[in-house]
PDB file of C-alpha atoms in Angstrom:
ATOM      1  CA  MET A   1       6.555  20.807  20.096  1.00  0.00           C
ATOM      2  CA  THR A   2       5.510  17.158  20.482  1.00  0.00           C
ATOM      3  CA  THR A   3       5.979  14.497  17.811  1.00  0.00           C
ATOM      4  CA  SER A   4       2.208  14.176  17.295  1.00  0.00           C
ATOM      5  CA  THR A   5       1.854  17.941  16.805  1.00  0.00           C
ATOM      6  CA  THR A   6       4.702  17.955  14.278  1.00  0.00           C
ATOM      7  CA  ALA A   7       3.150  15.047  12.365  1.00  0.00           C
ATOM      8  CA  SER A   8      -0.228  16.788  12.374  1.00  0.00           C
ATOM      9  CA  SER A   9       1.330  19.997  11.035  1.00  0.00           C
ATOM     10  CA  LYS A  10       3.057  18.072   8.242  1.00  0.00           C
ATOM     11  CA  ASN A  11      -0.201  16.320   7.301  1.00  0.00           C
ATOM     12  CA  ASN A  12      -2.047  19.645   7.204  1.00  0.00           C
ATOM     13  CA  ALA A  13       0.703  21.128   5.029  1.00  0.00           C
ATOM     14  CA  LYS A  14       0.509  18.191   2.608  1.00  0.00           C
ATOM     15  CA  ARG A  15      -3.276  18.479   2.487  1.00  0.00           C
ATOM     16  CA  GLY A  16      -2.977  22.183   1.756  1.00  0.00           C
ATOM     17  CA  VAL A  17      -0.537  21.549  -1.100  1.00  0.00           C
ATOM     18  CA  LYS A  18      -2.922  18.990  -2.623  1.00  0.00           C
ATOM     19  CA  ILE A  19      -5.849  21.411  -2.424  1.00  0.00           C
ATOM     20  CA  TRP A  20      -3.829  24.159  -4.089  1.00  0.00           C
ATOM     21  CA  ALA A  21      -2.673  21.727  -6.796  1.00  0.00           C
ATOM     22  CA  VAL A  22      -6.278  20.748  -7.572  1.00  0.00           C
ATOM     23  CA  ALA A  23      -7.319  24.409  -7.594  1.00  0.00           C
ATOM     24  CA  LEU A  24      -4.477  25.268  -9.985  1.00  0.00           C
ATOM     25  CA  TRP A  25      -5.495  22.580 -12.480  1.00  0.00           C
ATOM     26  CA  LEU A  26      -9.139  23.651 -12.276  1.00  0.00           C
ATOM     27  CA  VAL A  27      -8.119  27.234 -13.097  1.00  0.00           C
ATOM     28  CA  ILE A  28      -6.015  25.998 -16.033  1.00  0.00           C
ATOM     29  CA  TRP A  29      -8.954  23.895 -17.237  1.00  0.00           C
ATOM     30  CA  GLN A  30     -11.349  26.851 -16.955  1.00  0.00           C
ATOM     31  CA  LEU A  31      -9.002  29.221 -18.799  1.00  0.00           C
ATOM     32  CA  THR A  32      -8.332  26.656 -21.534  1.00  0.00           C
ATOM     33  CA  ALA A  33     -12.063  26.061 -22.037  1.00  0.00           C
ATOM     34  CA  MET A  34     -12.634  29.815 -22.256  1.00  0.00           C
ATOM     35  CA  ALA A  35      -9.830  30.135 -24.819  1.00  0.00           C
ATOM     36  CA  VAL A  36     -11.157  27.257 -26.954  1.00  0.00           C
ATOM     37  CA  ASN A  37     -14.726  28.565 -26.579  1.00  0.00           C
ATOM     38  CA  GLN A  38     -16.268  25.430 -28.103  1.00  0.00           C
ATOM     39  CA  GLU A  39     -18.085  23.186 -25.646  1.00  0.00           C
ATOM     40  CA  ILE A  40     -18.134  20.338 -28.132  1.00  0.00           C
ATOM     41  CA  LEU A  41     -14.328  20.198 -27.780  1.00  0.00           C
ATOM     42  CA  LEU A  42     -13.870  21.180 -24.141  1.00  0.00           C
ATOM     43  CA  VAL A  43     -16.413  22.237 -21.554  1.00  0.00           C
ATOM     44  CA  SER A  44     -15.414  24.283 -18.536  1.00  0.00           C
ATOM     45  CA  PRO A  45     -15.412  22.761 -15.032  1.00  0.00           C
ATOM     46  CA  VAL A  46     -18.297  25.107 -14.183  1.00  0.00           C
ATOM     47  CA  SER A  47     -20.410  23.726 -17.051  1.00  0.00           C
ATOM     48  CA  MET A  48     -19.451  20.172 -16.174  1.00  0.00           C
ATOM     49  CA  LEU A  49     -20.433  20.617 -12.526  1.00  0.00           C
ATOM     50  CA  GLY A  50     -23.683  22.269 -13.571  1.00  0.00           C
ATOM     51  CA  ARG A  51     -24.537  19.253 -15.709  1.00  0.00           C
ATOM     52  CA  TRP A  52     -23.460  16.890 -12.920  1.00  0.00           C
ATOM     53  CA  PHE A  53     -25.854  18.527 -10.444  1.00  0.00           C
ATOM     54  CA  GLU A  54     -28.623  18.134 -13.011  1.00  0.00           C
ATOM     55  CA  LEU A  55     -27.820  14.441 -13.374  1.00  0.00           C
ATOM     56  CA  ILE A  56     -27.773  13.664  -9.650  1.00  0.00           C
ATOM     57  CA  SER A  57     -31.261  15.109  -9.286  1.00  0.00           C
ATOM     58  CA  GLU A  58     -32.602  12.351 -11.560  1.00  0.00           C
ATOM     59  CA  ALA A  59     -33.610   8.902 -10.292  1.00  0.00           C
ATOM     60  CA  ASP A  60     -32.057   7.308 -13.377  1.00  0.00           C
ATOM     61  CA  PHE A  61     -28.632   8.553 -12.272  1.00  0.00           C
ATOM     62  CA  TRP A  62     -28.786   6.654  -8.994  1.00  0.00           C
ATOM     63  CA  SER A  63     -30.130   3.461 -10.561  1.00  0.00           C
ATOM     64  CA  ARG A  64     -27.217   3.452 -13.018  1.00  0.00           C
ATOM     65  CA  VAL A  65     -24.716   4.160 -10.256  1.00  0.00           C
ATOM     66  CA  ALA A  66     -26.148   1.231  -8.278  1.00  0.00           C
ATOM     67  CA  PHE A  67     -26.083  -1.050 -11.355  1.00  0.00           C
ATOM     68  CA  SER A  68     -22.437  -0.371 -12.191  1.00  0.00           C
ATOM     69  CA  SER A  69     -21.227  -0.169  -8.573  1.00  0.00           C
ATOM     70  CA  LEU A  70     -22.722  -3.552  -7.688  1.00  0.00           C
ATOM     71  CA  ARG A  71     -21.062  -5.342 -10.593  1.00  0.00           C
ATOM     72  CA  ILE A  72     -17.680  -3.707 -10.131  1.00  0.00           C
ATOM     73  CA  PHE A  73     -17.871  -4.453  -6.405  1.00  0.00           C
ATOM     74  CA  GLU A  74     -18.625  -8.101  -7.224  1.00  0.00           C
ATOM     75  CA  GLY A  75     -15.565  -8.293  -9.466  1.00  0.00           C
ATOM     76  CA  LEU A  76     -13.371  -6.609  -6.863  1.00  0.00           C
ATOM     77  CA  ILE A  77     -14.482  -8.917  -4.043  1.00  0.00           C
ATOM     78  CA  LEU A  78     -14.014 -12.016  -6.195  1.00  0.00           C
ATOM     79  CA  GLY A  79     -10.541 -10.794  -7.147  1.00  0.00           C
ATOM     80  CA  VAL A  80      -9.716 -10.215  -3.468  1.00  0.00           C
ATOM     81  CA  ALA A  81     -10.962 -13.644  -2.385  1.00  0.00           C
ATOM     82  CA  LEU A  82      -9.459 -15.789  -5.135  1.00  0.00           C
ATOM     83  CA  GLY A  83      -6.271 -13.756  -5.545  1.00  0.00           C
ATOM     84  CA  SER A  84      -5.558 -13.747  -1.802  1.00  0.00           C
ATOM     85  CA  ALA A  85      -6.327 -17.451  -1.367  1.00  0.00           C
ATOM     86  CA  LEU A  86      -4.104 -18.496  -4.261  1.00  0.00           C
ATOM     87  CA  GLY A  87      -1.402 -16.060  -3.132  1.00  0.00           C
ATOM     88  CA  VAL A  88      -1.249 -17.743   0.281  1.00  0.00           C
ATOM     89  CA  LEU A  89      -1.214 -21.213  -1.307  1.00  0.00           C
ATOM     90  CA  ALA A  90       1.527 -20.179  -3.747  1.00  0.00           C
ATOM     91  CA  SER A  91       3.682 -18.980  -0.851  1.00  0.00           C
ATOM     92  CA  ARG A  92       3.367 -22.386   0.818  1.00  0.00           C
ATOM     93  CA  PHE A  93       3.463 -24.706  -2.190  1.00  0.00           C
ATOM     94  CA  GLU A  94       5.966 -24.147  -4.991  1.00  0.00           C
ATOM     95  CA  TRP A  95       3.897 -26.166  -7.473  1.00  0.00           C
ATOM     96  CA  VAL A  96       0.964 -23.748  -7.029  1.00  0.00           C
ATOM     97  CA  LYS A  97       3.273 -20.821  -7.754  1.00  0.00           C
ATOM     98  CA  ASP A  98       4.676 -22.570 -10.856  1.00  0.00           C
ATOM     99  CA  LEU A  99       1.145 -23.329 -12.036  1.00  0.00           C
ATOM    100  CA  MET A 100      -0.076 -19.748 -11.551  1.00  0.00           C
ATOM    101  CA  THR A 101       2.926 -17.873 -13.000  1.00  0.00           C
ATOM    102  CA  PRO A 102       2.048 -18.364 -16.717  1.00  0.00           C
ATOM    103  CA  LEU A 103      -1.619 -17.480 -16.105  1.00  0.00           C
ATOM    104  CA  ILE A 104      -0.767 -14.290 -14.216  1.00  0.00           C
ATOM    105  CA  SER A 105       1.708 -13.277 -16.938  1.00  0.00           C
ATOM    106  CA  VAL A 106      -0.915 -13.792 -19.665  1.00  0.00           C
ATOM    107  CA  ILE A 107      -3.603 -11.851 -17.777  1.00  0.00           C
ATOM    108  CA  ARG A 108      -1.216  -8.924 -17.267  1.00  0.00           C
ATOM    109  CA  ALA A 109      -0.089  -8.911 -20.893  1.00  0.00           C
ATOM    110  CA  ILE A 110      -3.498  -8.974 -22.614  1.00  0.00           C
ATOM    111  CA  PRO A 111      -4.997  -5.487 -23.182  1.00  0.00           C
ATOM    112  CA  VAL A 112      -8.306  -4.785 -21.428  1.00  0.00           C
ATOM    113  CA  ALA A 113     -10.103  -4.213 -24.750  1.00  0.00           C
ATOM    114  CA  SER A 114      -8.989  -7.650 -25.989  1.00  0.00           C
ATOM    115  CA  PHE A 115     -10.186  -9.241 -22.757  1.00  0.00           C
ATOM    116  CA  ILE A 116     -13.580  -7.610 -23.182  1.00  0.00           C
ATOM    117  CA  ILE A 117     -13.982  -8.830 -26.763  1.00  0.00           C
ATOM    118  CA  LEU A 118     -12.863 -12.371 -25.882  1.00  0.00           C
ATOM    119  CA  ALA A 119     -15.106 -12.546 -22.818  1.00  0.00           C
ATOM    120  CA  LEU A 120     -18.182 -11.435 -24.770  1.00  0.00           C
ATOM    121  CA  ALA A 121     -18.432 -14.940 -26.239  1.00  0.00           C
ATOM    122  CA  TRP A 122     -19.178 -16.545 -22.875  1.00  0.00           C
ATOM    123  CA  VAL A 123     -20.186 -13.782 -20.433  1.00  0.00           C
ATOM    124  CA  SER A 124     -23.439 -11.804 -20.642  1.00  0.00           C
ATOM    125  CA  GLU A 125     -23.294  -8.060 -21.253  1.00  0.00           C
ATOM    126  CA  LYS A 126     -24.670  -7.293 -17.790  1.00  0.00           C
ATOM    127  CA  SER A 127     -22.088  -9.480 -16.045  1.00  0.00           C
ATOM    128  CA  LEU A 128     -19.124  -8.508 -18.203  1.00  0.00           C
ATOM    129  CA  SER A 129     -18.047  -5.505 -16.106  1.00  0.00           C
ATOM    130  CA  ALA A 130     -17.890  -7.741 -13.009  1.00  0.00           C
ATOM    131  CA  PHE A 131     -15.833 -10.337 -14.880  1.00  0.00           C
ATOM    132  CA  ILE A 132     -13.402  -7.782 -16.320  1.00  0.00           C
ATOM    133  CA  SER A 133     -12.977  -6.087 -12.930  1.00  0.00           C
ATOM    134  CA  PHE A 134     -12.225  -9.490 -11.434  1.00  0.00           C
ATOM    135  CA  MET A 135      -9.651 -10.326 -14.115  1.00  0.00           C
ATOM    136  CA  ILE A 136      -7.881  -7.004 -13.595  1.00  0.00           C
ATOM    137  CA  CYS A 137      -7.874  -7.179  -9.769  1.00  0.00           C
ATOM    138  CA  PHE A 138      -7.071 -10.877  -9.404  1.00  0.00           C
ATOM    139  CA  PRO A 139      -3.354 -10.737 -10.389  1.00  0.00           C
ATOM    140  CA  VAL A 140      -2.791  -7.641  -8.235  1.00  0.00           C
ATOM    141  CA  PHE A 141      -4.069  -9.366  -5.086  1.00  0.00           C
ATOM    142  CA  TYR A 142      -2.382 -12.642  -5.955  1.00  0.00           C
ATOM    143  CA  THR A 143       1.037 -11.009  -6.364  1.00  0.00           C
ATOM    144  CA  ASN A 144       0.762  -8.746  -3.316  1.00  0.00           C
ATOM    145  CA  VAL A 145      -0.476 -11.461  -0.968  1.00  0.00           C
ATOM    146  CA  LEU A 146       2.204 -13.828  -2.299  1.00  0.00           C
ATOM    147  CA  ASN A 147       4.925 -11.246  -1.610  1.00  0.00           C
ATOM    148  CA  GLY A 148       3.409 -10.400   1.768  1.00  0.00           C
ATOM    149  CA  SER A 149       3.281 -14.056   2.786  1.00  0.00           C
ATOM    150  CA  LYS A 150       6.913 -14.496   1.804  1.00  0.00           C
ATOM    151  CA  SER A 151       7.893 -11.471   3.898  1.00  0.00           C
ATOM    152  CA  VAL A 152       6.819 -13.158   7.139  1.00  0.00           C
ATOM    153  CA  ASP A 153       9.790 -13.063   9.527  1.00  0.00           C
ATOM    154  CA  LYS A 154      11.253 -16.585   9.751  1.00  0.00           C
ATOM    155  CA  HIS A 155      12.612 -15.869  13.230  1.00  0.00           C
ATOM    156  CA  LEU A 156       9.087 -15.135  14.442  1.00  0.00           C
ATOM    157  CA  THR A 157       7.892 -18.368  12.844  1.00  0.00           C
ATOM    158  CA  GLU A 158      10.652 -20.299  14.608  1.00  0.00           C
ATOM    159  CA  MET A 159       9.724 -18.678  17.928  1.00  0.00           C
ATOM    160  CA  ALA A 160       6.093 -19.611  17.330  1.00  0.00           C
ATOM    161  CA  ASN A 161       7.188 -23.216  16.813  1.00  0.00           C
ATOM    162  CA  VAL A 162       9.255 -23.164  20.006  1.00  0.00           C
ATOM    163  CA  PHE A 163       6.390 -21.750  22.088  1.00  0.00           C
ATOM    164  CA  LYS A 164       3.844 -23.900  20.237  1.00  0.00           C
ATOM    165  CA  LEU A 165       1.517 -21.048  19.333  1.00  0.00           C
ATOM    166  CA  SER A 166      -1.845 -22.015  17.900  1.00  0.00           C
ATOM    167  CA  GLY A 167      -2.696 -21.429  14.244  1.00  0.00           C
ATOM    168  CA  VAL A 168      -5.048 -18.605  15.200  1.00  0.00           C
ATOM    169  CA  LYS A 169      -2.349 -16.749  17.142  1.00  0.00           C
ATOM    170  CA  ARG A 170       0.190 -17.274  14.343  1.00  0.00           C
ATOM    171  CA  PHE A 171      -2.272 -15.797  11.881  1.00  0.00           C
ATOM    172  CA  ARG A 172      -3.165 -12.879  14.145  1.00  0.00           C
ATOM    173  CA  TYR A 173       0.260 -11.861  15.421  1.00  0.00           C
ATOM    174  CA  ILE A 174       2.669 -12.979  12.678  1.00  0.00           C
ATOM    175  CA  PHE A 175       0.869 -13.366   9.353  1.00  0.00           C
ATOM    176  CA  VAL A 176      -1.483 -10.346   9.535  1.00  0.00           C
ATOM    177  CA  PRO A 177       1.189  -7.711  10.352  1.00  0.00           C
ATOM    178  CA  ALA A 178       3.335  -8.992   7.470  1.00  0.00           C
ATOM    179  CA  VAL A 179       0.609  -9.237   4.824  1.00  0.00           C
ATOM    180  CA  PHE A 180      -1.613  -6.253   5.625  1.00  0.00           C
ATOM    181  CA  PRO A 181       0.678  -3.557   4.145  1.00  0.00           C
ATOM    182  CA  TYR A 182       0.726  -5.512   0.874  1.00  0.00           C
ATOM    183  CA  LEU A 183      -3.034  -5.998   1.015  1.00  0.00           C
ATOM    184  CA  LYS A 184      -3.566  -2.267   1.502  1.00  0.00           C
ATOM    185  CA  THR A 185      -1.365  -1.548  -1.500  1.00  0.00           C
ATOM    186  CA  ALA A 186      -3.355  -4.045  -3.559  1.00  0.00           C
ATOM    187  CA  PHE A 187      -6.609  -2.282  -2.668  1.00  0.00           C
ATOM    188  CA  ASN A 188      -5.146   1.151  -3.453  1.00  0.00           C
ATOM    189  CA  VAL A 189      -4.096  -0.067  -6.899  1.00  0.00           C
ATOM    190  CA  SER A 190      -7.083  -2.286  -7.677  1.00  0.00           C
ATOM    191  CA  VAL A 191     -10.058  -0.056  -6.886  1.00  0.00           C
ATOM    192  CA  GLY A 192      -9.185   2.511  -9.536  1.00  0.00           C
ATOM    193  CA  LEU A 193      -8.309  -0.220 -12.048  1.00  0.00           C
ATOM    194  CA  ALA A 194     -11.594  -2.007 -11.335  1.00  0.00           C
ATOM    195  CA  TRP A 195     -13.591   1.128 -12.110  1.00  0.00           C
ATOM    196  CA  LYS A 196     -11.594   1.962 -15.239  1.00  0.00           C
ATOM    197  CA  SER A 197     -11.779  -1.552 -16.664  1.00  0.00           C
ATOM    198  CA  GLY A 198     -15.389  -2.123 -15.572  1.00  0.00           C
ATOM    199  CA  THR A 199     -16.700   1.057 -17.157  1.00  0.00           C
ATOM    200  CA  ALA A 200     -14.598   0.360 -20.270  1.00  0.00           C
ATOM    201  CA  ALA A 201     -16.417  -2.976 -20.551  1.00  0.00           C
ATOM    202  CA  GLU A 202     -19.762  -1.191 -20.208  1.00  0.00           C
ATOM    203  CA  LEU A 203     -18.751   1.394 -22.789  1.00  0.00           C
ATOM    204  CA  ILE A 204     -18.000  -1.342 -25.330  1.00  0.00           C
ATOM    205  CA  THR A 205     -20.931  -3.674 -24.584  1.00  0.00           C
ATOM    206  CA  VAL A 206     -23.477  -0.949 -23.620  1.00  0.00           C
ATOM    207  CA  PRO A 207     -25.624  -2.953 -21.139  1.00  0.00           C
ATOM    208  CA  ASN A 208     -29.016  -1.400 -20.387  1.00  0.00           C
ATOM    209  CA  GLY A 209     -29.147   0.629 -17.177  1.00  0.00           C
ATOM    210  CA  SER A 210     -25.381   1.073 -16.806  1.00  0.00           C
ATOM    211  CA  ILE A 211     -23.133   4.118 -16.575  1.00  0.00           C
ATOM    212  CA  GLY A 212     -21.375   2.869 -19.698  1.00  0.00           C
ATOM    213  CA  GLU A 213     -24.593   3.115 -21.691  1.00  0.00           C
ATOM    214  CA  LEU A 214     -24.857   6.869 -21.095  1.00  0.00           C
ATOM    215  CA  LEU A 215     -21.136   7.341 -21.694  1.00  0.00           C
ATOM    216  CA  HIS A 216     -21.664   5.644 -25.058  1.00  0.00           C
ATOM    217  CA  GLN A 217     -24.611   7.911 -25.850  1.00  0.00           C
ATOM    218  CA  ALA A 218     -22.622  10.999 -24.845  1.00  0.00           C
ATOM    219  CA  LYS A 219     -19.844   9.946 -27.209  1.00  0.00           C
ATOM    220  CA  ILE A 220     -22.231   9.381 -30.141  1.00  0.00           C
ATOM    221  CA  PHE A 221     -24.109  12.662 -29.682  1.00  0.00           C
ATOM    222  CA  LEU A 222     -20.929  14.629 -28.813  1.00  0.00           C
ATOM    223  CA  GLU A 223     -22.314  15.631 -25.411  1.00  0.00           C
ATOM    224  CA  THR A 224     -18.997  16.585 -23.839  1.00  0.00           C
ATOM    225  CA  ALA A 225     -20.548  17.940 -20.636  1.00  0.00           C
ATOM    226  CA  ASP A 226     -22.366  14.641 -20.038  1.00  0.00           C
ATOM    227  CA  ASN A 227     -19.222  12.686 -20.824  1.00  0.00           C
ATOM    228  CA  LEU A 228     -17.151  14.612 -18.297  1.00  0.00           C
ATOM    229  CA  ALA A 229     -19.953  14.605 -15.718  1.00  0.00           C
ATOM    230  CA  TRP A 230     -20.082  10.810 -15.838  1.00  0.00           C
ATOM    231  CA  ALA A 231     -16.281  10.624 -15.755  1.00  0.00           C
ATOM    232  CA  PHE A 232     -16.393  12.827 -12.643  1.00  0.00           C
ATOM    233  CA  THR A 233     -18.966  10.450 -11.153  1.00  0.00           C
ATOM    234  CA  ILE A 234     -16.696   7.467 -11.806  1.00  0.00           C
ATOM    235  CA  ILE A 235     -13.782   9.254 -10.116  1.00  0.00           C
ATOM    236  CA  LEU A 236     -15.928  10.030  -7.055  1.00  0.00           C
ATOM    237  CA  LEU A 237     -17.195   6.440  -6.854  1.00  0.00           C
ATOM    238  CA  SER A 238     -13.653   5.108  -7.145  1.00  0.00           C
ATOM    239  CA  LEU A 239     -12.481   7.410  -4.337  1.00  0.00           C
ATOM    240  CA  LEU A 240     -15.494   6.412  -2.231  1.00  0.00           C
ATOM    241  CA  PHE A 241     -14.752   2.708  -2.728  1.00  0.00           C
ATOM    242  CA  GLU A 242     -11.087   3.284  -1.934  1.00  0.00           C
ATOM    243  CA  GLY A 243     -11.893   5.225   1.235  1.00  0.00           C
ATOM    244  CA  ALA A 244     -14.385   2.588   2.391  1.00  0.00           C
ATOM    245  CA  CYS A 245     -11.845  -0.182   1.793  1.00  0.00           C
ATOM    246  CA  ARG A 246      -9.210   1.749   3.731  1.00  0.00           C
ATOM    247  CA  VAL A 247     -11.532   2.230   6.718  1.00  0.00           C
ATOM    248  CA  ILE A 248     -12.644  -1.419   6.699  1.00  0.00           C
ATOM    249  CA  LEU A 249      -9.079  -2.719   6.426  1.00  0.00           C
ATOM    250  CA  SER A 250      -7.894  -0.486   9.263  1.00  0.00           C
ATOM    251  CA  GLY A 251     -10.769  -1.716  11.434  1.00  0.00           C
ATOM    252  CA  ILE A 252     -10.000  -5.361  10.658  1.00  0.00           C
ATOM    253  CA  GLU A 253      -6.305  -4.824  11.331  1.00  0.00           C
ATOM    254  CA  ARG A 254      -6.984  -3.204  14.715  1.00  0.00           C
ATOM    255  CA  ALA A 255      -9.422  -5.969  15.657  1.00  0.00           C
ATOM    256  CA  LEU A 256      -6.985  -8.739  14.730  1.00  0.00           C
ATOM    257  CA  LYS A 257      -4.173  -7.052  16.646  1.00  0.00           C
ATOM    258  CA  GLY A 258      -6.469  -6.640  19.648  1.00  0.00           C
ATOM    259  CA  ARG A 259      -6.273  -2.829  19.711  1.00  0.00           C
TER     260      ARG A 259
END
């Protein structure tokens, strides 16, 4: 049996275990809902999916998904850009690192709810989810890119100096391979956090046309099926964003490595 066949078999086995794990929890959820027998407390996955299919057939569903997705995407991209840029600078200049350390520590320590309340004074309700997503993602990318930049092999850097490699080649063949694993980790962590913090901001500020607005309404009117259907939507969107980021990053990495 070849190495590739063995690896493929292991991946299929892992995928099978994950599917069975999800199925097990769905069965537990269904049985618990049947035992409780009060939809106001806990709806079954069948009822939740039924309500979700009703929601996706409405135009309002897609407009709200677009509204929230755009703003959370804006926050994520801004966090990637600024966090990565400052992470690289901090790896090269100690004074930048010293300047950023207190700020990063404060951002990490402040609860998301406190951030939302503080930001309301100077950010509009419609832009708040983008701002909060940015504030949550920024330190993750800063720290990971900083650590990735520091992990660059010094021997390779010395060889590049000896052979007088251009800045472009240094970036492509030395910097990218060192930083990309850290960047991938940052995306894996940040996408879910961006969606959780962004929708939390919408839930508190209730901007018109957002997912958070309907989550707020579902909470007030005790519409548990709607609440879980929108939560399911957020999970799917987060997974979709994460998958798209993974594909894009892999494509960029292959292109930079010339594969």
